[in-house]
Amino acid sequence: MSDKEKEGLDVSEAQIAVHWQEEEYFPPSSQFIAQANMTDSTIYDRMSLDNFPECFKEYADMLDWYQYWHTTLDTSDAPCWKWFVGGKINASYNCVDRHLKKYKNKAALIFVPEPEEEPHLPITYQELYVRVNEMAALLQDFCGLKAGDRVTIHMPMTPELPVTMLACARLGVIHSVVFAGFSGRACGERISDSTSRLLITMDAYYRSGSLLEHKDKADEAVRVADEEGHTVEKVLVWQRYPGKYSSKTPLVEGRDFIVNDLLKQYHGKRIDPVPMPAEAPLFLMYTSGTTGRPKGCQHGTGGYLAYVTATSKYVQDIHPEDVYWCMADIGWITGHSYIVYGPLSLAATSVLFEGVPTYPDAGRAWRIAERLDVNIFHTAPTTIRMLRKAGPDEPQKYNYHFKHMTTVGEPIEPEVWRWYYHVVGKGEAAIVDTWWQTETGGFLCTTVPALQPMKPGSAGPAAPGIHPVIYDDEGNEVPAGSNKAGNICIRNPWPGGFQTIWGDRNRYVSTYYARYCKNPESKDWRDWPYLPGDAAMQAKDGYFRILGRIDDVINVAGHRLGTKELESACLAVPEIAEAAVVPRVDEVKGRVPDIYVSLKPGYSASKEIEKKVENAIAETIGKIAKPKHVFIVPDMPKTRSGKIMRRVLAAVSNNMNVGDVTTLANPEVVEQVRKMVQGDAPVAVQQDGPEDLKRFGQE
Ligand code: WT7
């Protein structure tokens, strides 16, 4: 008998009960439908599997190509799919140059600095063109970069970030943007994994009212990359205030250069965009997995750009005359696809906000929306919960009107959805709940807003051209529309999907395809369902409800953190013998990590050790991973084979039923740990918790 069976845990996904009730529909308004980009429901027939893969020509035709492709989908290296093969294209040209004729004087970006006294900074398409060209000239001539080289960008939310990305894209240089909130160490590991020649950073940026030191992280990043045997040639430092160095960290002679100074030599320089093969990598985006180090998801050029352009147009309903504000950070995939590449490819005006939406008060976001007359708004449930908590009545004080709102990153509670709809959207905006991932490049499940009604708590049906299937643990298809939970997969490749994990094709195949692959030798895409790693169920109406991860990945404020990464950070503290990380429910962030550690013999618990663990996490990963609690326990609950029972710890952290623990090697520990976490008095136990917690640690 396996440990799982002994403990009576052999419950298949399909038997796990569902948490939220099915909800009522909300139809989009007739005004919205009257102006929408996509009102033709035959799109689903056009993009049916019968018409696959040629149906995606409709998406690629939204772009300008130097050379048209000859093969829509090449499967010869399955499951590394190649889209639009033979085509030549440049992403920077499509996001900038091609709009000059009609829109050169229109704002491409509007930068909103965090300090409210600093003016908004609109950047027209012409101005963006000039800046991207000059930066590309610098990268080419001063740094010697050429197509295929990698560059790591560790920058905050300022216009210099998209300028740098588009300058790389212009040259065919592969950018790897690391979220500015990540630590220098995390950045250094990504530099060495991608063997980036260059690190591009900024001296400082604003967050919650203070100008944060940022350049110091570059020094740490270069040091860590060095330790791992990779030398960074140059560090380019942008100035948050051009002409003034705002960091306390000195420049390293011969290695560090101020971009704003260097750019003067490239004044007026123009660099022709390099026509790149459609399947050339455009960028890497690192994301956490179950084990080991973060994975560098490699996205291609033509397929990716076609997919984010089309979904920005059909799902987010972006027209050039709209003012579009996505409040994500460009350092995550949402920002790449739906602040930079998708909206700019459509000649939209994309708002870029440096700061925190609740600083200096809960009205900040709505003042920005009012002043810029934003009409498309895009954010995550965690931010919606935060805004609702900080100022439930704030939106009505401001005169803005959204026609459309997006939510992304985690399931949104129907209660929170209703506040978003009635209060933020003032009952006027169509909402799309978009389910997708770093790996998928763009939306997988969502309503097309003029075609289907909204249903709170459901991500909606599959996006056009996406064909999901739910499998049970044995690999049988769960009947469509049966409301039974299982592992959601996508039957077909689509142009936005990532190409591989940078430098680790085996990990790509084993993580995303091995589980339900019908024949590992096959070159037929039908044999390779893609496994996103989420549990889901489909209702009769075809809408999917996403139930959370099936692996031990914690979704904190809409971002994935691998429990193994956190645990190995804890183990770097000399006193720690064992570490286990579990998710705890948090009102605002959705989930936050709770950390359980046991000490090596000879040490006793202390506040200092707790602090050391917290610091180790902040230094290894970043403040985003800050634990809610660090519990120093006398011992970990373990199976007889010595496996730490994370499931039991997760139940304790969340006042859930710990289940039968009598077969553990040390059942008495469970009560000791429970008292430590919940206090001496017994706490009312929830019999039924959220699906991801019930499933956590079971595999
Ligand atoms: C994971 C991907 C997609 C960009 C932001 C996060 C969860 C994402 C939803 C949604 C329920 C969602 C999934 C997914 N997720 N969107 N609308 N409803 N869950 O990207 O860091 O790659 O995380 O976020 O679990 O697998 P990511």
XYZ file of C-alpha atoms and ligand atoms in Angstrom:
726
model
C 0.000 0.000 0.000
C 1.236 3.493 -0.760
C 1.377 6.109 1.989
C -1.507 7.835 0.298
C -3.719 4.761 0.461
C -2.767 4.021 4.087
C -3.935 7.441 5.090
C -7.195 7.159 3.217
C -6.203 10.023 0.942
C -6.807 8.257 -2.279
C -9.526 10.652 -3.287
C -9.504 11.490 -6.958
C -9.867 15.084 -8.105
C -13.276 14.249 -9.456
C -14.557 13.481 -5.962
C -13.426 16.742 -4.452
C -16.398 18.926 -3.701
C -16.743 22.380 -5.184
C -16.553 25.425 -3.019
C -18.519 28.147 -4.731
C -22.114 28.002 -5.852
C -22.984 28.496 -9.485
C -23.932 32.097 -10.060
C -26.371 34.106 -12.140
C -25.406 35.617 -15.475
C -24.774 39.304 -16.061
C -25.300 40.368 -19.692
C -23.026 43.009 -21.245
C -24.738 46.354 -21.931
C -26.097 47.180 -25.378
C -23.770 50.195 -25.530
C -20.823 47.907 -25.027
C -21.987 45.485 -27.697
C -22.650 48.317 -30.163
C -18.994 49.359 -30.153
C -17.268 46.000 -29.576
C -14.519 44.661 -31.828
C -15.868 41.132 -31.858
C -19.627 40.591 -32.155
C -19.644 37.692 -34.581
C -20.275 34.405 -32.805
C -19.202 32.398 -35.851
C -15.658 33.039 -34.676
C -15.956 29.852 -32.610
C -16.791 27.849 -35.743
C -14.041 29.511 -37.712
C -11.619 28.557 -34.945
C -12.895 25.023 -34.370
C -10.518 22.061 -34.366
C -11.669 21.225 -37.894
C -10.065 24.440 -39.061
C -6.936 24.049 -36.953
C -4.200 25.263 -37.366
C -4.996 27.444 -40.402
C -7.632 29.352 -38.392
C -4.842 31.255 -36.647
C -4.025 33.020 -39.925
C -6.736 35.475 -38.850
C -4.560 36.411 -35.853
C -1.247 36.588 -37.731
C -2.864 38.806 -40.362
C -3.255 41.514 -37.730
C 0.530 41.989 -37.945
C 2.876 43.400 -40.564
C 5.279 40.812 -41.958
C 8.466 41.331 -43.959
C 7.887 37.926 -45.413
C 4.750 35.824 -45.231
C 5.072 32.314 -43.739
C 4.743 29.064 -45.670
C 3.829 26.689 -42.817
C 1.269 27.727 -40.207
C 2.252 25.052 -37.686
C 5.328 22.855 -37.882
C 5.069 19.869 -35.524
C 8.225 18.051 -36.606
C 9.914 18.698 -33.251
C 6.824 17.921 -31.114
C 6.001 19.169 -28.524
C 8.163 22.195 -29.399
C 5.684 23.813 -31.758
C 6.794 26.257 -34.424
C 4.299 28.800 -35.692
C 4.229 30.702 -38.971
C 7.438 29.112 -40.200
C 9.153 30.897 -43.075
C 7.719 34.215 -41.909
C 9.939 37.175 -41.057
C 8.764 39.792 -38.611
C 9.933 42.325 -36.023
C 7.994 42.952 -32.816
C 9.360 46.461 -32.272
C 8.308 47.458 -35.798
C 4.799 46.143 -35.149
C 4.440 47.924 -31.813
C 5.962 51.230 -32.886
C 6.955 52.014 -36.483
C 3.840 50.793 -38.196
C 1.660 53.214 -36.225
C 3.596 56.352 -37.145
C 1.690 57.059 -40.324
C -1.652 57.375 -38.594
C -0.859 57.835 -34.917
C 2.571 59.421 -34.485
C 1.120 62.214 -32.393
C -0.984 59.954 -30.182
C 0.126 58.801 -26.719
C 1.525 55.290 -26.793
C 2.299 55.348 -23.082
C 1.216 57.635 -20.291
C 3.559 57.372 -17.347
C 2.007 58.121 -13.974
C 4.756 58.553 -11.345
C 3.861 57.545 -7.823
C 4.396 60.986 -6.234
C 1.161 62.763 -7.019
C 2.890 66.130 -7.398
C 4.972 64.839 -10.321
C 3.236 65.442 -13.654
C 1.933 62.642 -15.850
C 4.210 62.001 -18.787
C 2.579 61.112 -22.114
C 4.932 59.531 -24.664
C 3.665 59.703 -28.234
C 4.311 56.976 -30.778
C 6.817 59.305 -32.457
C 8.628 59.877 -29.155
C 8.591 56.144 -28.399
C 10.038 55.534 -31.863
C 12.886 57.968 -31.206
C 13.694 56.545 -27.775
C 13.553 52.923 -28.901
C 15.854 53.676 -31.823
C 18.401 55.511 -29.715
C 18.437 52.767 -27.091
C 18.767 50.119 -29.814
C 21.724 52.029 -31.242
C 23.349 52.059 -27.814
C 22.786 48.342 -27.291
C 24.173 47.561 -30.717
C 27.127 49.939 -30.891
C 28.201 50.401 -27.288
C 27.393 46.904 -26.026
C 27.907 44.951 -29.231
C 24.644 43.085 -28.882
C 23.260 41.091 -31.776
C 20.232 38.925 -32.531
C 19.969 35.937 -30.216
C 21.996 37.442 -27.342
C 20.292 37.579 -23.934
C 19.880 40.610 -21.729
C 18.443 40.625 -18.206
C 16.350 43.670 -17.327
C 15.664 44.354 -13.641
C 13.629 47.530 -13.822
C 10.635 49.104 -12.117
C 7.461 50.445 -13.729
C 8.845 53.414 -15.648
C 8.686 54.099 -19.411
C 12.371 53.222 -19.730
C 11.358 49.587 -19.196
C 9.189 49.176 -22.330
C 11.672 51.349 -24.245
C 14.447 48.900 -23.293
C 12.339 45.838 -24.138
C 11.365 47.237 -27.532
C 14.977 48.248 -28.244
C 16.027 44.632 -27.606
C 13.188 43.348 -29.801
C 14.292 45.726 -32.552
C 17.672 43.968 -32.661
C 16.336 40.460 -32.158
C 17.995 40.429 -28.727
C 16.150 38.177 -26.266
C 15.091 40.061 -23.146
C 14.567 38.479 -19.770
C 12.739 40.905 -17.504
C 12.923 40.148 -13.786
C 10.271 41.724 -11.532
C 11.911 44.676 -9.719
C 10.613 43.410 -6.365
C 12.741 40.283 -6.692
C 16.005 40.192 -4.778
C 19.470 40.637 -6.276
C 20.081 36.931 -5.719
C 16.944 35.906 -7.622
C 17.995 38.249 -10.414
C 21.541 36.837 -10.437
C 20.269 33.262 -10.745
C 18.164 34.281 -13.742
C 21.131 36.083 -15.295
C 23.306 33.006 -15.061
C 20.578 30.620 -16.211
C 19.990 32.714 -19.340
C 23.734 33.550 -19.666
C 22.821 37.191 -20.235
C 25.674 39.393 -21.410
C 24.139 42.492 -19.912
C 22.146 43.566 -16.904
C 20.006 46.675 -17.325
C 18.664 48.285 -14.179
C 17.584 51.607 -12.681
C 19.046 53.544 -9.775
C 15.851 53.900 -7.713
C 12.054 53.999 -7.870
C 9.033 54.978 -5.800
C 6.939 52.590 -3.799
C 4.460 53.631 -1.048
C 5.973 57.067 -0.681
C 9.672 56.271 -0.547
C 12.323 56.353 -3.187
C 13.714 52.825 -2.950
C 17.347 52.033 -3.546
C 17.513 49.600 -6.478
C 21.026 49.658 -7.933
C 22.411 47.732 -4.943
C 20.518 44.697 -6.196
C 22.511 44.806 -9.436
C 25.774 44.415 -7.512
C 24.371 41.429 -5.664
C 22.994 39.961 -8.912
C 26.352 40.214 -10.686
C 28.074 38.660 -7.663
C 25.656 35.727 -7.575
C 25.998 35.174 -11.339
C 29.779 35.217 -10.878
C 29.539 32.641 -8.096
C 27.654 30.464 -10.536
C 30.404 30.894 -13.106
C 28.798 33.489 -15.329
C 30.353 36.923 -15.848
C 28.185 39.887 -16.760
C 29.976 42.196 -19.236
C 28.224 45.438 -18.419
C 25.600 46.888 -16.134
C 23.549 49.711 -17.636
C 21.846 51.966 -15.108
C 18.899 54.196 -16.019
C 18.269 57.231 -13.829
C 14.806 57.601 -12.325
C 15.411 61.355 -12.572
C 17.412 61.910 -15.777
C 20.614 63.816 -15.053
C 20.663 62.859 -11.381
C 21.957 59.664 -9.791
C 19.505 58.674 -7.061
C 21.323 55.667 -5.641
C 23.756 55.437 -2.739
C 25.538 52.524 -4.387
C 28.660 53.572 -6.308
C 29.170 52.671 -9.959
C 31.780 50.009 -10.629
C 34.446 51.455 -12.912
C 34.514 49.830 -16.350
C 31.407 47.740 -15.655
C 28.581 50.128 -14.784
C 27.375 52.888 -17.089
C 24.647 55.489 -16.817
C 22.299 54.979 -19.769
C 21.089 58.579 -19.741
C 24.684 59.797 -20.263
C 25.548 57.262 -22.954
C 22.385 58.025 -24.903
C 23.649 61.504 -25.723
C 26.062 59.929 -28.219
C 23.184 58.225 -30.005
C 21.035 61.298 -30.408
C 18.964 61.054 -33.588
C 20.315 57.577 -34.460
C 17.947 55.224 -36.271
C 18.323 51.460 -36.343
C 16.427 49.411 -38.888
C 14.384 46.702 -37.186
C 15.952 43.286 -37.797
C 13.576 40.969 -39.697
C 13.504 37.940 -37.415
C 12.308 34.429 -38.207
C 8.781 34.092 -36.789
C 9.920 31.376 -34.412
C 12.987 33.255 -33.080
C 12.713 33.744 -29.294
C 11.422 37.196 -28.301
C 11.858 36.906 -24.552
C 12.294 34.698 -21.505
C 10.053 34.970 -18.472
C 10.981 32.970 -15.394
C 8.310 31.274 -13.328
C 8.273 28.954 -10.314
C 7.626 25.263 -10.485
C 7.223 22.370 -8.104
C 10.890 21.529 -7.828
C 14.232 23.099 -8.435
C 14.986 26.489 -9.854
C 12.631 28.798 -11.713
C 12.014 27.897 -15.322
C 12.824 30.286 -18.154
C 9.719 30.166 -20.323
C 10.840 30.941 -23.855
C 8.340 32.833 -25.992
C 8.649 33.181 -29.755
C 8.128 36.280 -31.865
C 5.463 35.822 -34.564
C 3.128 33.430 -32.784
C 3.284 35.248 -29.462
C 2.723 38.673 -30.977
C -0.164 37.421 -33.124
C -1.848 35.850 -30.098
C -1.510 38.796 -27.718
C -2.583 41.237 -30.423
C -5.717 39.287 -31.306
C -6.725 38.617 -27.703
C -6.136 42.280 -26.793
C -8.462 43.190 -29.638
C -11.216 40.607 -29.189
C -11.166 39.922 -25.460
C -10.023 43.259 -24.042
C -11.831 45.150 -26.799
C -8.954 47.597 -27.279
C -9.441 50.227 -29.985
C -6.787 52.851 -30.785
C -9.018 55.553 -29.273
C -9.284 53.802 -25.904
C -7.293 54.665 -22.805
C -6.225 51.336 -21.430
C -4.816 50.791 -17.966
C -3.465 47.470 -16.827
C -2.248 47.784 -13.253
C -0.026 44.689 -13.336
C 3.754 45.011 -13.308
C 5.605 44.632 -16.599
C 7.935 42.289 -14.702
C 5.242 39.592 -14.928
C 3.740 37.996 -18.021
C 0.545 40.052 -17.692
C 2.566 43.217 -18.170
C 4.511 41.819 -21.138
C 1.421 40.636 -22.985
C -1.163 43.156 -21.866
C 0.693 46.384 -21.061
C 3.403 46.282 -23.704
C 3.098 43.922 -26.661
C -0.675 43.446 -27.154
C -1.875 47.024 -26.577
C 1.023 48.701 -28.405
C 0.616 46.387 -31.368
C -2.963 47.727 -31.593
C -1.832 51.381 -31.320
C -3.557 51.736 -27.965
C -2.709 54.260 -25.273
C -1.330 52.190 -22.408
C -1.082 53.712 -18.921
C 1.984 52.843 -16.875
C 1.677 53.461 -13.139
C 4.783 53.383 -10.977
C 3.264 53.001 -7.573
C 0.829 51.389 -5.210
C -2.873 52.015 -5.954
C -3.737 52.652 -2.307
C -0.993 55.226 -1.736
C -1.343 57.921 -0.454
C -4.996 56.924 0.012
C -7.638 54.584 -1.332
C -8.760 57.097 -3.969
C -5.489 57.195 -5.891
C -6.382 54.658 -8.568
C -9.737 56.317 -9.233
C -8.185 59.787 -9.468
C -5.852 58.447 -12.160
C -8.788 56.848 -13.967
C -10.759 60.096 -13.806
C -7.934 62.361 -14.922
C -6.829 60.207 -17.860
C -10.400 59.183 -18.714
C -9.361 55.530 -18.650
C -12.074 53.334 -20.166
C -10.470 49.876 -20.036
C -9.170 48.671 -16.671
C -7.256 45.493 -15.909
C -6.153 44.147 -12.533
C -5.980 41.091 -10.271
C -8.373 39.861 -7.551
C -5.772 40.561 -4.870
C -5.719 44.249 -5.854
C -9.498 44.367 -6.066
C -9.720 42.940 -2.534
C -7.151 45.451 -1.324
C -8.969 48.410 -2.886
C -12.284 47.177 -1.541
C -10.887 46.854 1.949
C -9.149 50.233 1.887
C -12.029 52.230 0.413
C -15.247 50.409 -0.447
C -17.043 53.651 -1.333
C -14.156 55.492 -3.014
C -14.940 54.738 -6.676
C -18.278 56.582 -6.596
C -16.526 59.801 -5.579
C -14.745 59.990 -8.916
C -16.094 60.703 -12.335
C -14.658 57.953 -14.508
C -16.420 55.370 -16.644
C -15.028 52.000 -17.611
C -16.527 50.142 -20.560
C -14.471 47.050 -19.859
C -12.591 45.460 -16.952
C -10.315 42.431 -16.822
C -9.424 40.239 -13.870
C -6.499 37.826 -13.922
C -4.229 35.712 -11.789
C -6.405 33.751 -9.379
C -10.008 32.779 -8.923
C -12.130 35.768 -7.917
C -14.678 35.238 -5.160
C -18.218 36.020 -6.435
C -18.604 38.532 -3.594
C -15.499 40.421 -4.682
C -16.549 40.117 -8.318
C -19.857 41.850 -7.490
C -18.072 44.754 -5.831
C -15.821 45.052 -8.908
C -18.879 45.043 -11.151
C -21.246 47.322 -9.218
C -18.863 49.702 -7.480
C -15.683 49.894 -9.584
C -17.449 49.312 -12.898
C -20.551 51.264 -11.786
C -22.646 48.542 -13.401
C -21.523 49.748 -16.845
C -18.427 47.721 -17.603
C -18.210 44.281 -19.155
C -15.890 42.061 -17.083
C -13.671 39.298 -18.436
C -12.177 36.802 -15.970
C -9.134 35.580 -17.857
C -7.464 32.308 -16.949
C -3.981 31.704 -18.323
C -0.303 31.495 -17.280
C 3.225 32.689 -17.885
C 3.687 29.701 -20.160
C 0.616 30.308 -22.288
C 1.483 33.859 -23.379
C -2.162 34.936 -23.493
C -5.691 34.115 -22.349
C -6.926 30.511 -22.438
C -10.370 30.751 -20.860
C -12.459 33.903 -20.864
C -15.680 35.208 -22.267
C -15.481 37.274 -25.445
C -17.281 40.178 -23.803
C -19.929 41.048 -26.409
C -20.655 37.405 -27.174
C -21.326 35.832 -23.789
C -22.712 36.963 -20.455
C -20.463 37.174 -17.416
C -20.751 34.665 -14.579
C -19.082 35.638 -11.282
C -16.489 33.097 -10.123
C -16.173 31.442 -13.533
C -13.415 32.143 -16.012
C -15.835 31.574 -18.867
C -15.603 29.256 -21.855
C -12.401 28.611 -23.786
C -11.025 31.530 -25.793
C -11.566 31.160 -29.572
C -9.198 28.552 -30.983
C -8.460 27.007 -27.564
C -9.881 23.524 -26.971
C -9.708 22.384 -23.336
C -10.404 18.936 -21.997
C -10.568 17.790 -18.380
C -8.872 14.503 -17.504
C -9.192 12.485 -14.334
C -6.104 11.064 -12.625
C -6.284 7.898 -14.719
C -6.276 9.819 -17.977
C -9.967 9.388 -18.795
C -11.807 12.371 -20.184
C -14.260 13.859 -17.720
C -17.466 14.417 -19.730
C -17.723 18.002 -20.969
C -20.117 20.141 -18.936
C -20.459 17.547 -16.178
C -19.444 19.830 -13.294
C -16.830 17.283 -12.227
C -13.387 18.435 -11.190
C -10.238 17.153 -12.826
C -7.019 18.281 -14.443
C -7.652 20.783 -17.187
C -5.556 20.388 -20.339
C -5.545 22.028 -23.766
C -5.905 19.623 -26.695
C -4.222 21.783 -29.294
C -1.194 24.052 -29.552
C -1.903 27.774 -30.041
C 0.410 30.547 -31.257
C 0.883 32.224 -27.840
C 2.206 29.113 -26.105
C 5.839 29.066 -24.966
C 8.346 27.183 -27.081
C 10.350 25.410 -24.414
C 12.090 25.979 -21.087
C 15.315 27.818 -21.818
C 18.090 25.232 -21.951
C 15.938 22.411 -20.582
C 13.769 20.751 -23.188
C 13.414 17.620 -21.018
C 11.912 19.582 -18.172
C 9.538 21.236 -20.659
C 8.322 17.873 -21.923
C 8.120 16.203 -18.528
C 6.374 19.075 -16.728
C 3.786 20.025 -19.315
C 3.247 17.071 -21.627
C 4.406 13.766 -20.157
C 1.379 13.135 -17.965
C -1.242 12.756 -20.697
C 0.939 12.222 -23.772
C -0.545 9.454 -25.899
C 2.667 8.569 -27.702
C 6.025 10.184 -26.937
C 7.296 9.402 -30.468
C 4.368 11.117 -32.149
C 4.689 14.198 -34.347
C 0.922 14.691 -34.306
C -0.227 17.486 -32.011
C -3.336 15.438 -31.125
C -1.132 13.166 -29.036
C 0.239 15.989 -26.883
C -2.357 17.610 -24.592
C -0.821 20.539 -22.689
C -1.052 20.289 -18.866
C -1.250 23.738 -17.216
C -1.246 22.252 -13.692
C -4.619 23.548 -12.541
C -7.697 21.695 -11.382
C -10.920 22.853 -12.998
C -14.510 21.882 -13.675
C -16.808 22.729 -16.532
C -20.473 23.593 -16.054
C -23.264 22.676 -18.474
C -23.032 26.067 -20.162
C -19.386 25.403 -21.055
C -17.920 27.855 -18.518
C -14.849 26.710 -16.597
C -14.285 27.231 -12.915
C -10.599 27.117 -12.011
C -10.037 25.472 -8.631
C -6.311 26.108 -8.099
C -2.971 24.432 -8.646
C -2.554 20.665 -8.603
C 1.113 20.982 -7.658
C 2.673 22.426 -4.514
C 2.834 25.939 -5.865
C 1.356 28.747 -3.775
C -0.478 31.563 -5.533
C 0.399 34.680 -3.502
C -1.348 37.834 -4.689
C -1.717 36.304 -8.136
C 1.901 35.201 -8.417
C 3.314 31.751 -8.239
C 5.818 30.795 -5.552
C 7.291 27.320 -5.514
C 7.218 25.790 -2.042
C 10.534 24.035 -2.746
C 12.220 27.345 -3.546
C 11.034 28.802 -0.239
C 12.076 25.700 1.655
C 15.556 25.700 0.234
C 15.921 29.361 1.209
C 15.087 28.354 4.825
C 17.601 25.531 4.766
C 20.356 28.026 4.022
C 19.981 29.236 7.628
C 22.607 27.235 9.580
C 20.327 26.383 12.531
C 17.553 24.888 10.379
C 17.296 21.140 9.982
C 14.017 20.828 8.088
C 11.547 23.231 6.520
C 8.018 22.913 5.185
C 6.070 25.692 3.542
C 2.291 25.680 3.280
C -0.314 28.167 2.057
C -2.448 30.087 4.557
C -5.651 31.846 3.514
C -5.264 35.632 3.482
C -8.117 38.067 3.083
C -6.254 40.269 0.602
C -3.463 38.243 -0.973
C -5.457 35.058 -1.410
C -2.706 32.847 -0.009
C 0.447 33.627 1.950
C 3.231 31.241 2.986
C 3.333 29.831 6.532
C 6.711 28.362 7.359
C 7.405 25.442 9.637
C 10.991 24.719 10.565
C 12.717 22.320 12.925
C 16.168 22.993 14.348
C 19.380 21.018 14.296
C 20.328 19.403 17.633
C 21.859 21.814 20.131
C 19.810 24.847 19.074
C 16.708 26.184 20.761
C 13.897 28.268 19.352
C 14.321 32.039 19.408
C 13.004 35.204 17.781
C 16.446 35.618 16.161
C 16.134 32.342 14.311
C 12.641 33.282 13.107
C 14.047 36.581 11.871
C 16.920 34.804 10.119
C 14.441 32.644 8.246
C 12.447 35.704 7.184
C 15.585 37.458 6.006
C 16.782 34.410 4.111
C 13.515 34.418 2.181
C 13.634 38.145 1.462
C 17.225 37.842 0.248
C 16.786 34.706 -1.806
C 13.463 35.491 -3.420
C 12.221 38.944 -2.450
C 9.754 40.613 -0.123
C 6.857 39.275 -2.170
C 7.479 35.889 -0.546
C 7.393 37.251 3.027
C 5.923 34.569 5.278
C 2.909 35.240 7.483
C 4.443 33.179 10.302
C 7.576 31.226 11.008
C 6.833 28.367 13.429
C 9.765 26.608 15.033
C 8.345 23.182 15.777
C 9.820 20.386 17.925
C 9.433 17.973 14.996
C 7.635 17.739 11.655
C 4.649 15.410 11.329
C 5.966 12.581 9.179
C 4.873 9.389 7.518
C 6.608 6.193 8.539
C 8.704 6.502 5.408
C 9.912 9.887 6.667
C 7.978 12.199 4.335
C 6.915 15.525 5.873
C 3.112 15.736 5.891
C 2.614 19.208 4.418
C -1.078 18.444 4.088
C -1.376 18.210 7.899
C 0.520 21.473 8.397
C -1.675 23.227 5.823
C -4.753 21.987 7.693
C -3.354 23.325 10.983
C -2.510 26.718 9.473
C -6.030 27.069 8.119
C -8.086 25.596 10.977
C -9.105 22.723 8.763
C -9.668 19.139 9.678
C -6.266 17.370 9.853
C -7.864 14.053 8.967
C -6.658 10.725 10.263
C -3.126 11.092 11.577
C -2.898 7.880 13.569
C -0.752 6.175 10.948
C 1.953 8.847 11.114
C 5.332 7.960 12.585
C 4.835 10.652 15.269
C 1.110 11.430 15.619
C 1.615 13.226 18.964
C 3.468 16.026 17.171
C 0.315 17.114 15.380
C -1.367 18.253 18.612
C 1.811 20.023 19.791
C 2.045 21.890 16.511
C -1.669 22.668 16.534
C -1.409 24.264 19.992
C 1.576 26.284 18.899
C -0.299 27.641 15.887
C -3.889 27.876 17.132
C -3.390 28.269 20.886
C -4.312 25.947 23.748
C -8.076 26.121 23.429
C -9.564 23.961 20.695
C -10.510 25.973 17.603
C -13.636 25.406 15.524
C -12.489 23.252 12.656
C -13.685 23.853 9.137
C -14.744 20.548 7.633
C -14.706 21.954 4.141
C -11.946 24.292 2.967
C -10.939 25.681 -0.409
C -10.002 23.082 -3.037
C -6.366 24.051 -3.350
C -5.861 23.601 0.395
C -7.668 20.275 0.470
C -5.458 19.131 -2.357
C -2.228 20.666 -1.053
C 0.534 18.241 -0.214
C -1.379 15.172 -1.294
C 0.850 14.155 -4.157
C -1.609 30.472 -12.471
C -0.636 31.116 -13.424
C -1.851 34.752 -16.002
C -1.001 35.829 -15.559
C -0.879 35.993 -14.091
C -0.436 34.762 -13.337
C -3.747 30.984 -11.680
C -4.384 32.724 -13.395
C -6.547 32.798 -13.171
C -7.965 33.027 -13.200
C -8.187 31.340 -11.591
C -6.043 31.819 -12.295
C -3.715 29.550 -12.180
C -2.562 29.550 -13.161
N -4.686 31.808 -12.446
N -5.495 33.333 -13.823
N -8.517 33.954 -13.983
N -8.740 32.269 -12.389
N -6.874 31.099 -11.500
O 0.475 34.011 -14.070
O 2.171 33.413 -12.324
O 1.992 32.121 -14.497
O 0.253 31.925 -12.691
O -2.417 31.475 -11.865
O -3.455 28.703 -11.110
O -1.998 28.277 -13.374
P 1.304 32.857 -13.400
